[in-house]
XYZ file of C-alpha atoms in Angstrom:
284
model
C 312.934 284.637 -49.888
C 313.531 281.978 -47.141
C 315.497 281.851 -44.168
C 317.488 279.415 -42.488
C 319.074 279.689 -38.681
C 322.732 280.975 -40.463
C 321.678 281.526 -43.675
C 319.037 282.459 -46.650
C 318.313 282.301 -50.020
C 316.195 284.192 -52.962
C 314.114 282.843 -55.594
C 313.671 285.581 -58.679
C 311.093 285.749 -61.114
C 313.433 284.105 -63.617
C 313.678 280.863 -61.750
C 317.332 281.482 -60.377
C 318.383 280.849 -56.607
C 320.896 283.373 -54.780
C 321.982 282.342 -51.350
C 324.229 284.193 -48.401
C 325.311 283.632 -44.957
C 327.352 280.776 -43.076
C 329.442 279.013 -46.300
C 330.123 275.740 -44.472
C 333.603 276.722 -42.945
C 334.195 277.314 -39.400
C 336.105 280.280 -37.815
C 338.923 280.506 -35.882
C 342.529 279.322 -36.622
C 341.534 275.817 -37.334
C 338.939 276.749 -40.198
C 341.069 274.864 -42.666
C 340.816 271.343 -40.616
C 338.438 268.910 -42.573
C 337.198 267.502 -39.230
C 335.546 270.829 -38.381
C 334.103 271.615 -41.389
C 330.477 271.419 -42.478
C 328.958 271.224 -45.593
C 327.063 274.860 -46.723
C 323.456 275.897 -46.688
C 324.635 278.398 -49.454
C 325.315 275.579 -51.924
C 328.411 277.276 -53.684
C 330.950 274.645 -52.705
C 333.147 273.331 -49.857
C 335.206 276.081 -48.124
C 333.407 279.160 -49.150
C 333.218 280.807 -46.019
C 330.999 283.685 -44.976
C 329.287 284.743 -48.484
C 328.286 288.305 -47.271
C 326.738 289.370 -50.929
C 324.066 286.895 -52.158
C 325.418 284.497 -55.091
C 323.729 282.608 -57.731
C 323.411 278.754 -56.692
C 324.360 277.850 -60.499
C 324.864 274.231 -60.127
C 320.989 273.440 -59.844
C 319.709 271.356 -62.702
C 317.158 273.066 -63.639
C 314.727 276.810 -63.204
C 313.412 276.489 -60.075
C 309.777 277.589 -58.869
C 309.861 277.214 -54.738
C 312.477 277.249 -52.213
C 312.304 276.698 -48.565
C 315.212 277.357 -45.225
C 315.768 275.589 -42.518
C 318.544 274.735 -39.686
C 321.591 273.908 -42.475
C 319.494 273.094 -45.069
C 318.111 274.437 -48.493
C 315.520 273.108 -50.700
C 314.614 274.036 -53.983
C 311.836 272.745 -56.024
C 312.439 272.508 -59.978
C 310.178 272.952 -63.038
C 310.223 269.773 -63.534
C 308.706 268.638 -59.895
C 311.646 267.553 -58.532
C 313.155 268.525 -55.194
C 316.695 269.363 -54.502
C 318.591 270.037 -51.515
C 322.127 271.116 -50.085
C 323.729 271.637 -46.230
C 324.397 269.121 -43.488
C 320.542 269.416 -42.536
C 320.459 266.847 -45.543
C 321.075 263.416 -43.404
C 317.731 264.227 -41.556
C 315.999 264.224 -44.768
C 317.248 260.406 -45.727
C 320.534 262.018 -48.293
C 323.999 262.353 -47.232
C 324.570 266.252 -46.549
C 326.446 268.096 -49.433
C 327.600 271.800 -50.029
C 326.355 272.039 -53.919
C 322.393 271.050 -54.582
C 321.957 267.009 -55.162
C 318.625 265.562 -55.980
C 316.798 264.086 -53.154
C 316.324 260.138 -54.804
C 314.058 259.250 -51.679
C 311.456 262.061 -51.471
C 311.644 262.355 -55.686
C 311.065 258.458 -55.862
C 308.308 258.659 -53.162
C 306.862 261.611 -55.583
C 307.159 259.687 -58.762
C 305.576 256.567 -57.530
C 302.451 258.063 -56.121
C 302.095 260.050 -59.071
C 301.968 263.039 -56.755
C 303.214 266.705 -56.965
C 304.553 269.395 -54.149
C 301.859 272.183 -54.256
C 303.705 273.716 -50.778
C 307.007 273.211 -49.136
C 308.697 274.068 -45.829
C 311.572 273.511 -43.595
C 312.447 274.794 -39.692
C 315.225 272.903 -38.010
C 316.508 269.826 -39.558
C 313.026 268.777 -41.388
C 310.729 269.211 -44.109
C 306.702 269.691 -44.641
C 305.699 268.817 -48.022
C 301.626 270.151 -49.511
C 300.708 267.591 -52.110
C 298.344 268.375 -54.827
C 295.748 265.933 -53.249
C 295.524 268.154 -50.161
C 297.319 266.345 -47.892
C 300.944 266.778 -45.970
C 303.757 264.763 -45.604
C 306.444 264.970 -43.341
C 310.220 264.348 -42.986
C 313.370 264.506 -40.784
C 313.645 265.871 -37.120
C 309.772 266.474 -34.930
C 310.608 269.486 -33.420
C 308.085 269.591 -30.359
C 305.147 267.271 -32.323
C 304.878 269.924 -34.660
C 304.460 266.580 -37.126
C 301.003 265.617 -35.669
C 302.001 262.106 -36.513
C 301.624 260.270 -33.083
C 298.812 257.703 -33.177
C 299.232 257.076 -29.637
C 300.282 260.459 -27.698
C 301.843 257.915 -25.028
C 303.952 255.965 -27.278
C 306.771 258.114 -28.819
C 308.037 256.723 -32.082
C 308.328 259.665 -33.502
C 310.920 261.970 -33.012
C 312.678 261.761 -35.782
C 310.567 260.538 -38.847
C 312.459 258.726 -41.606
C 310.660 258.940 -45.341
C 308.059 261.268 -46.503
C 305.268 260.533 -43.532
C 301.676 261.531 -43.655
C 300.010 263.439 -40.629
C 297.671 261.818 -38.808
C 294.431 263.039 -40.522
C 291.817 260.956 -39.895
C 289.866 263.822 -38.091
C 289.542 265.419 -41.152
C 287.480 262.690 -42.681
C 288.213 263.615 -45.721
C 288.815 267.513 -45.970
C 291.919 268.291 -48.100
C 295.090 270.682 -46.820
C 294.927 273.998 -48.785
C 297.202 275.993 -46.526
C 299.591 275.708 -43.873
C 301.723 277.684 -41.596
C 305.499 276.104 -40.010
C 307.331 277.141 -37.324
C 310.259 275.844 -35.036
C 307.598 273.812 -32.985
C 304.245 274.416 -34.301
C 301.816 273.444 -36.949
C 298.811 274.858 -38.201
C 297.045 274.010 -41.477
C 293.585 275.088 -43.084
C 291.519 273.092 -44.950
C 288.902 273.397 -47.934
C 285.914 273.612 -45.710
C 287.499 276.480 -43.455
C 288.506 274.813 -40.827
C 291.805 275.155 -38.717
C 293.688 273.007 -36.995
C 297.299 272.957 -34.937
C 299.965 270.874 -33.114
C 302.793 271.366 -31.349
C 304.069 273.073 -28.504
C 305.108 269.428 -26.986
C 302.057 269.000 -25.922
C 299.844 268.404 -29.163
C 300.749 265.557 -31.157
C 297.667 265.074 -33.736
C 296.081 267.809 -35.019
C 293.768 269.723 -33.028
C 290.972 271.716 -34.030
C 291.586 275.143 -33.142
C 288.598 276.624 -31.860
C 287.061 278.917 -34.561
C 284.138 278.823 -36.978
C 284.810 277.309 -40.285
C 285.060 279.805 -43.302
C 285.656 282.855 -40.899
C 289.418 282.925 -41.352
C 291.816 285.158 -43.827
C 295.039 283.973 -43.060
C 296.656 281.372 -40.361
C 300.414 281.820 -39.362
C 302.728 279.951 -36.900
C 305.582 281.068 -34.679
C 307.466 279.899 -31.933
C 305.069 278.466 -28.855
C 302.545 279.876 -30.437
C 299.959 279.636 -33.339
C 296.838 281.610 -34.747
C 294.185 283.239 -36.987
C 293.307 286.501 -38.616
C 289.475 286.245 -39.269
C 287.904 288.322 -42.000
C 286.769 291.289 -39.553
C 290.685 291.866 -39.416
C 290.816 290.109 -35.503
C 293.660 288.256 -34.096
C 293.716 284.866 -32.506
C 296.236 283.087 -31.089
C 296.592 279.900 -28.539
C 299.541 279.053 -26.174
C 301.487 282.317 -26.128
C 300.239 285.436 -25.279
C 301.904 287.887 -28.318
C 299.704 291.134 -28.105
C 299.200 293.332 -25.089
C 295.570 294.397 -26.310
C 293.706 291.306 -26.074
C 291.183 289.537 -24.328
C 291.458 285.745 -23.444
C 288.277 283.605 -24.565
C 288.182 280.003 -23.365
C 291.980 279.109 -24.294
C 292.065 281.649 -26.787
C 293.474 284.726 -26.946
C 291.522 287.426 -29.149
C 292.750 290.639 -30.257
C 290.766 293.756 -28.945
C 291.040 295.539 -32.031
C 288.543 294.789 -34.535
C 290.050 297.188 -37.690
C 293.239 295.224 -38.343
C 292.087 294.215 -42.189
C 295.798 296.129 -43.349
C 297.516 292.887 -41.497
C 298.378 290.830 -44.647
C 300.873 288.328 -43.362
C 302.137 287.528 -39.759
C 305.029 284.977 -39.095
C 308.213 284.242 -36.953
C 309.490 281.073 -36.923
C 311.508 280.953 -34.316
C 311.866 283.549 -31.305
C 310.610 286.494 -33.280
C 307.381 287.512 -34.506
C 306.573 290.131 -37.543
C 303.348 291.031 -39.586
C 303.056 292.580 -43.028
C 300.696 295.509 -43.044
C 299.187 297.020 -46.014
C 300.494 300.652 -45.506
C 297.597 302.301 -47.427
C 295.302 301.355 -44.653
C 297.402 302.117 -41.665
């Protein structure tokens, strides 16, 4: 399941997409007026209007195998490796917004000609992160706080909005592929195949950063508003920028988790201003 800021939508096990929430028509006694109308993150049409039980999107192409939320935007990912979209999000991501899922030509084309193929997607705000199967990530629409790490030069800003699929600035890496990352409103933070982390964000980070931990000592990454971080494989949190547990201990410009026996956390996440972890209850 993904969700968007007035919306969300399910992907089941049979490749169909149900969506819910804010159906593109506004409230109020003018809700019929074209002029203040906007086309739906739901993707059932024009004038739906609050869809309060989740619907099948059934004018996608195709089975689909990923989908992804944003800020008034949905993307689906076919069977076939294409990518679809729908909401007024769209214009950010170089197609003209629509309430029923259209191919997106631009990303698809860019996809097609470099022989490539989305391993991961995501979307926060008006944008879109896109894992490629050669373990890098490529970037589109609005750069919510330089969660893009895109900026070659921090002092000249060029990129606030980024038109066409964009690759992060990764020449840090020197040569380690992307096999994980995290998205939130205004953070980044990716892992690569030698087991190291690294971040941006926050409106202060505009490349990526290394985040200070030992390569091959994490389980999981996550990002969330202001704020990024680690579980390591003794079950310890770390997190920079935003102080989100009371039981912690701050080391350099890192904050560590007191609490070394927190192997039942399986997932932590948030977005945008609110944070929640997965537990394995077993273990609790």
């Amino acid at each position: 399941m993904a969700a968007g800021c007035r919306h969300s939508i399910a992907l089941t096990t049979a490749g169909d997409v149900y969506a819910w929430g804010f159906g593109g028509r506004t409230g109020g006694v003018f809700k019929y007026l074209p002029f203040l109308q906007s086309e739906s993150s739901v993707g059932l049409g024009d004038n739906k209007g609050d869809v309060l039980v989740p619907e099948v999107v059934e004018s996608l192409k195709e089975k689909v195998k990923q989908i992804a939320a944003g800020s008034d935007v949905s993307l689906a990912l076919g069977q076939s490796g294409k990518v679809y979209g729908w909401g007024s999000g769209l214009c950010s991501l170089g197609a003209e917004p629509s309430s029923k899922p259209v191919e997106l030509d631009d990303i698809n084309f860019f996809l097609d000609s470099h022989h490539a193929h989305v391993k991961k997607m995501k979307s926060t705000g008006k944008n879109a992160v896109f894992l490629l199967d050669d373990g890098r990530l490529y970037v589109i629409g609005k750069n919510n706080g330089g969660a893009f790490a895109t900026r070659e030069n921090p002092r000249i800003v060029t990129d606030n909005s980024v038109i066409g699929l964009t690759k992060i600035v990764d020449t840090d890496l020197k040569g380690q592929k992307i096999v994980k990352f995290k998205l939130s409103d205004n953070s980044l933070i990716f892992l690569t195949d030698s087991g190291e982390v690294y971040y941006s964000g926050f409106h202060s980070k505009f490349r990526p950063e290394r985040f200070p931990v030992k390569p091959g000592t994490v389980k999981t990454i996550f990002a969330t508003h202001d704020s990024v971080g680690v579980v390591d494989k003794s079950g310890r949190i770390g997190f920079l920028n935003d102080q989100i547990l009371s039981n912690s201990e701050k080391k350099g410009n890192v904050f560590l988790s007191r609490e070394d026996k927190l192997n039942n956390v399986l997932k932590i996440g948030g977005a945008y201003q609110l944070r929640y972890a997965v537990v394995d209850a077993k273990n609790w």
